[in-house]
Short mmCIF file of C-alpha atoms in Angstrom, two decimals:
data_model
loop_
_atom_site.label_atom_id
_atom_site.label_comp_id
_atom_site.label_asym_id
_atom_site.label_seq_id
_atom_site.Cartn_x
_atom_site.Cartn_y
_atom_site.Cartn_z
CA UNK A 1 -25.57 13.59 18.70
CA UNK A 2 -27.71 10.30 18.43
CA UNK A 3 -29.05 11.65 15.06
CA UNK A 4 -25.79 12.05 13.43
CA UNK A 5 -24.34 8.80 14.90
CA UNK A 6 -27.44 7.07 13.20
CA UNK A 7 -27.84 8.83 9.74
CA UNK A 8 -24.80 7.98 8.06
CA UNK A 9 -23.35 10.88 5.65
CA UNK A 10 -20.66 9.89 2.38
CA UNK A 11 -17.29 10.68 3.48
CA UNK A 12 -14.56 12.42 0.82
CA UNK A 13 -12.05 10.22 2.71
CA UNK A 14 -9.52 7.70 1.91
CA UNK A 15 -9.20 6.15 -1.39
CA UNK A 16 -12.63 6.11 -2.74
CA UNK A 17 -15.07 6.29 -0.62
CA UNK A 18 -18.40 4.43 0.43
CA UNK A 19 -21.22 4.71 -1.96
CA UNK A 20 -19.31 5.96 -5.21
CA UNK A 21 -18.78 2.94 -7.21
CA UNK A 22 -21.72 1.12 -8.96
CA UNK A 23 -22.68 -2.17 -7.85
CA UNK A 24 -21.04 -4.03 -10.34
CA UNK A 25 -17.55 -2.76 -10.23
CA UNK A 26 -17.93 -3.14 -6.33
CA UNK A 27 -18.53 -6.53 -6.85
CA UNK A 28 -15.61 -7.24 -9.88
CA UNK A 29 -12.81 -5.55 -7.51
CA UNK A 30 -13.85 -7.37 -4.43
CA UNK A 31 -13.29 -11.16 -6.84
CA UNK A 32 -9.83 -9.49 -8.09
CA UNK A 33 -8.54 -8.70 -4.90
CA UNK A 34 -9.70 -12.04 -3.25
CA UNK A 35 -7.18 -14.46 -4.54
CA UNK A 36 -4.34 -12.23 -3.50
CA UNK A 37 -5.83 -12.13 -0.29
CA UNK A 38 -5.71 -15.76 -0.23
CA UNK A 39 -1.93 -16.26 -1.14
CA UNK A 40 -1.14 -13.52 1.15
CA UNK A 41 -2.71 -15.67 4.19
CA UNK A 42 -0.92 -18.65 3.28
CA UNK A 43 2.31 -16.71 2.57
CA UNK A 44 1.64 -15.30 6.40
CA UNK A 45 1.00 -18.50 7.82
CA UNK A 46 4.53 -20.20 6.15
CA UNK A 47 6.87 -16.62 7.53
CA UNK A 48 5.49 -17.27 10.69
CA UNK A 49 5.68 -21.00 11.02
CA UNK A 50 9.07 -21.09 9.92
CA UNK A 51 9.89 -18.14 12.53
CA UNK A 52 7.45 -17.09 15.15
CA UNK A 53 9.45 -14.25 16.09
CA UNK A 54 8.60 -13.02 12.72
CA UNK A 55 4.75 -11.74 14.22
CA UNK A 56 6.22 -8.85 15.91
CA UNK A 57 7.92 -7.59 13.06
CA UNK A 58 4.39 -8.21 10.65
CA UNK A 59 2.61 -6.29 13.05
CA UNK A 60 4.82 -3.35 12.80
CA UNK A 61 4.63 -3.36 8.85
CA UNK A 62 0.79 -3.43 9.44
CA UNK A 63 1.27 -0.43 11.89
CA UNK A 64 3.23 1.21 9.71
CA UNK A 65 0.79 1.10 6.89
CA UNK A 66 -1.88 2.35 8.97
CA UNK A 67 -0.38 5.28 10.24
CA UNK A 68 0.60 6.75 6.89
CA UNK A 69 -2.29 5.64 5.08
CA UNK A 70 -4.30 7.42 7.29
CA UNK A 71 -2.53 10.73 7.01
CA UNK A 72 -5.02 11.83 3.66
CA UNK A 73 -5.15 15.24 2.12
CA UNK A 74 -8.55 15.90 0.24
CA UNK A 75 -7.96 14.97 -3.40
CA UNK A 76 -10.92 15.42 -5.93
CA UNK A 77 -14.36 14.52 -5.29
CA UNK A 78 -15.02 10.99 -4.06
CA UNK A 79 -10.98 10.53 -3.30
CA UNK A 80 -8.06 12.11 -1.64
CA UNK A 81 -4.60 11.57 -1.62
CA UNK A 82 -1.84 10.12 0.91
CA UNK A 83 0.99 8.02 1.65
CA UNK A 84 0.23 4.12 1.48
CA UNK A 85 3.06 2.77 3.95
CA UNK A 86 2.71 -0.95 1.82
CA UNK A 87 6.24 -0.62 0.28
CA UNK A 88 8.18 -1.65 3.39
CA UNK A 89 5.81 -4.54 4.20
CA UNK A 90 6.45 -5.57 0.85
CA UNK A 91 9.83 -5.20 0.51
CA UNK A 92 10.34 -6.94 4.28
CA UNK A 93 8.14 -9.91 3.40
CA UNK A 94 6.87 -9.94 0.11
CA UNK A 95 3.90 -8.42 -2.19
CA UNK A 96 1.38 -11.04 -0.96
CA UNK A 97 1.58 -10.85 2.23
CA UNK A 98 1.08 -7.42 2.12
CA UNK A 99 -2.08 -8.48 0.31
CA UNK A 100 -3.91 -9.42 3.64
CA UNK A 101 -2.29 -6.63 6.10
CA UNK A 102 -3.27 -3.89 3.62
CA UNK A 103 -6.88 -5.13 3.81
CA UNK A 104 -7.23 -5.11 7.15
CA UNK A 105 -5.46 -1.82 7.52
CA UNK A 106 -8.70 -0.53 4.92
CA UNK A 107 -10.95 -2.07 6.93
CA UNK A 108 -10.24 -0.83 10.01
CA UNK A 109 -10.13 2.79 8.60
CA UNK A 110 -12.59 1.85 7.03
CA UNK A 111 -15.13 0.88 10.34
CA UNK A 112 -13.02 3.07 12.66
CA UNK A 113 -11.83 6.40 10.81
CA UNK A 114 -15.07 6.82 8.16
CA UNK A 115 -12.05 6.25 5.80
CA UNK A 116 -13.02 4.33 2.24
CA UNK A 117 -15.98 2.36 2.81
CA UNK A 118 -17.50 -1.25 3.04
CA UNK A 119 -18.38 -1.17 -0.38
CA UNK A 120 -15.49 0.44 -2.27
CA UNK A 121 -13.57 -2.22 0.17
CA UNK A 122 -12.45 -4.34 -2.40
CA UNK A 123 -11.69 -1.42 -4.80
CA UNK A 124 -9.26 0.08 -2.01
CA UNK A 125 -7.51 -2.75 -1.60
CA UNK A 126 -6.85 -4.02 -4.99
CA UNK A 127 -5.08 -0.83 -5.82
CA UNK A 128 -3.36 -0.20 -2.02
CA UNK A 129 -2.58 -3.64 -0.89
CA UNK A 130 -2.48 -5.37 -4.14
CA UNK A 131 -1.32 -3.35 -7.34
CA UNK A 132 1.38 -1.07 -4.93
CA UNK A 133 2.95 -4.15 -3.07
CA UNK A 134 3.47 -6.07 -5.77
CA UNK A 135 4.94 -2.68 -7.81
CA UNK A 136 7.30 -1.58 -4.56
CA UNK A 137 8.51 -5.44 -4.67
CA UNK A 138 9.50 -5.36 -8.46
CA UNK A 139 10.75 -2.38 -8.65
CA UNK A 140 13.01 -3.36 -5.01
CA UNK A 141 14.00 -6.50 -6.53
CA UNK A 142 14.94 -4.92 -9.84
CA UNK A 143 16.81 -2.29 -8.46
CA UNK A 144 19.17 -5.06 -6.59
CA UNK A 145 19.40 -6.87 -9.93
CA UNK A 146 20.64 -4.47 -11.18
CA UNK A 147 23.57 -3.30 -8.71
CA UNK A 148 22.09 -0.29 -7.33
CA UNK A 149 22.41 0.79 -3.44
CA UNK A 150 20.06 -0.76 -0.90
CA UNK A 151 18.80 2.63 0.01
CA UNK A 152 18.07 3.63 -3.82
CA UNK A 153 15.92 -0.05 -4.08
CA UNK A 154 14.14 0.50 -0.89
CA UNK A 155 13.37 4.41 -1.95
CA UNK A 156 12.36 3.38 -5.49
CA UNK A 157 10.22 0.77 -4.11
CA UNK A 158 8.79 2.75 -1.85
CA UNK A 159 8.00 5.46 -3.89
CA UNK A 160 7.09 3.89 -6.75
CA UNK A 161 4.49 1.27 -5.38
CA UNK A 162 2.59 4.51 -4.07
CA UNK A 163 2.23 6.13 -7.37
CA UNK A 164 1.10 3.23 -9.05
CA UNK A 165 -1.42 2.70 -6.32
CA UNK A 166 -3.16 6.07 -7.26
CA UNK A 167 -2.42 5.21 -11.22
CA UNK A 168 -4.60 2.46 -10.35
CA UNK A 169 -7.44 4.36 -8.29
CA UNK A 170 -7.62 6.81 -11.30
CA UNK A 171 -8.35 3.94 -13.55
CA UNK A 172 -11.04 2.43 -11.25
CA UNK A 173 -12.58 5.79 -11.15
CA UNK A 174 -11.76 6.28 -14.85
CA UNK A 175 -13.92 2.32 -15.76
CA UNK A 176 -16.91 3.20 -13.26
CA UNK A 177 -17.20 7.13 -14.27
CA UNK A 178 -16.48 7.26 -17.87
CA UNK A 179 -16.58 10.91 -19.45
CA UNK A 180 -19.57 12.30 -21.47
CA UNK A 181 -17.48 12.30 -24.59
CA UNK A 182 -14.17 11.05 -24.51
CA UNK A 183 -14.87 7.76 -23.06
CA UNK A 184 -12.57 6.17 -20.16
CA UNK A 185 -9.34 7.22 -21.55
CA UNK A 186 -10.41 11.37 -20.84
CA UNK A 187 -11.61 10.48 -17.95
CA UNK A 188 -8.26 8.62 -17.04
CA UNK A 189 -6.44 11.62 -17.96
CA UNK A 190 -8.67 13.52 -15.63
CA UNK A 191 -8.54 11.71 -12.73
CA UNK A 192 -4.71 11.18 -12.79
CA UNK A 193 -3.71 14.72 -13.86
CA UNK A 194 -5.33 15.85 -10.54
CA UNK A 195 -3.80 12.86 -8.44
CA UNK A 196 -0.55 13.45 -9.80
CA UNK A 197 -0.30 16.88 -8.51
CA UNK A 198 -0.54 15.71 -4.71
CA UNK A 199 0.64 12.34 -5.69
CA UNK A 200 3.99 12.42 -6.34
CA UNK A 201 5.92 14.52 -3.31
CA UNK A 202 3.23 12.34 -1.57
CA UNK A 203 5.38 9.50 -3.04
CA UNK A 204 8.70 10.86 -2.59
CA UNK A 205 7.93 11.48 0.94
CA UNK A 206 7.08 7.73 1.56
CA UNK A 207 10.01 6.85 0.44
CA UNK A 208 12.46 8.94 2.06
CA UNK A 209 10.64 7.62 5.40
CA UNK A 210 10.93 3.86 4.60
CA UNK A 211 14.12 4.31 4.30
CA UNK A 212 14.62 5.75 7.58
CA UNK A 213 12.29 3.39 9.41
CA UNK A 214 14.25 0.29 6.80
CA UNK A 215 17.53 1.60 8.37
CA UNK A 216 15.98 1.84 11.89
CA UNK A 217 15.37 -2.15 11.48
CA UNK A 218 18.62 -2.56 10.19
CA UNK A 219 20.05 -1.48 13.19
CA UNK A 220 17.81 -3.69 15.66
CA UNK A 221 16.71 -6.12 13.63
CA UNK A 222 19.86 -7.30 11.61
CA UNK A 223 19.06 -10.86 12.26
CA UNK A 224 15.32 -10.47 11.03
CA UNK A 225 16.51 -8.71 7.75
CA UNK A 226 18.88 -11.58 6.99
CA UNK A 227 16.48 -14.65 7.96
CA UNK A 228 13.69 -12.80 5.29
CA UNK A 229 16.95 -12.77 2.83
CA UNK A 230 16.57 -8.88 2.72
CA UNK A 231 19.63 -8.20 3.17
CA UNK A 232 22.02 -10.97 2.17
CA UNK A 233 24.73 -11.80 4.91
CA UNK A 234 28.19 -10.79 2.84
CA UNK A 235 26.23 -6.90 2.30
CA UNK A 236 25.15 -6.93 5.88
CA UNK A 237 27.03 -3.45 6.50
CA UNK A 238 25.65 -1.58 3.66
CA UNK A 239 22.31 0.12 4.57
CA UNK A 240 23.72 3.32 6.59
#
């Protein structure tokens, strides 16, 4: 027991895991993701000065994200697939703050769950709690621009901002494994061929669910919705 506990072994867990990126790309997705993290702390900071009762409701997005990230069904080699849980987070309280509760939800699978890695860290979160928050919040705020039903913006969101998270792992994977003759576009076409397979009723899953759980809030947590300008007040009755 003591020798397994001490010789670590590469896991084929969550997002990519520890170990398969080279140094360098470690190192360039770590810089990207840090200035989102940044903005994402300050963005924290201003929800929750401006409402303190605001923390209970960030630490159920974070909960929420954990729990479904951590659902994972083996992928390809190095990677697997499931649902992300960032797009109600983002949706709730914006793509940056997302930023920082994403992290930490990688981090802690991450130390806890063998899930990921240390390394691949910054990798992870670029394309989880970076690249699919800020996708779920366009495509949400788009979707109200442009008339449609809350429950169609929040699904679309949803949905959406996990696809293009694994759009963006496949890329990562595509720029640090290139292929032996066509270069990082085959390898591209590789990587999200195979993702898209388990991908995408991965994705259409997550987003019937947030907008089950979106509707649960709606229903206790009216007041909340409104104050985050969610939901404005005159369309308070339409999420059913």
């Amino acid at each position: 027991m003591l020798l397994v506990i001490a010789v670590p072994e590469n896991a084929y867990a969550m997002h990519i895991m520890e170990g398969y990126l080279p140094s360098l790309w470690c190192g360039v997705w770590y810089l990207l993701t840090l200035p989102f993290f940044i903005l994402g702390l300050i963005s924290i900071n201003k929800t929750v000065g401006l409402n303190p009762k605001m923390k209970m409701l960030i630490a159920f997005a974070g909960a929420f994200a954990f729990a479904l990230s951590a659902l994972k069904l083996p992928s390809v080699t190095g990677s697997c697939s499931h649902p992300t849980g960032v797009g109600l987070g983002a949706i709730l309280f914006g793509p940056a703050a997302m930023a920082v509760l994403g992290s930490i939800v990688l981090l802690f699978q991450a130390l806890l769950l063998a899930h990921g890695g240390i390394t691949t860290l910054g990798a992870n979160a670029f394309s989880m709690a970076v690249v699919g928050p800020f996708v779920a919040y366009g495509v949400y705020k788009l979707c109200r621009r442009l008339g449609t039903p809350l429950w169609l913006a929040v699904f679309s969101g949803a949905a959406l901002g996990d696809l293009l998270t694994y759009i963006t792992t496949s890329l990562q994977l595509a720029l640090a494994i290139p292929d032996a003759t066509g270069g990082i576009m085959a390898s591209f076409n590789k990587f999200a061929a195979i993702f898209a397979v388990t991908q995408i009723p991965l994705a259409v899953s997550e987003g019937l669910l947030t907008v089950l759980v979106f509707n649960l809030l709606y229903n206790y947590n009216q007041n909340e919705l409104v104050e985050l300008a969610v939901i404005p007040e005159h369309l308070q009755r339409e999420v059913r």
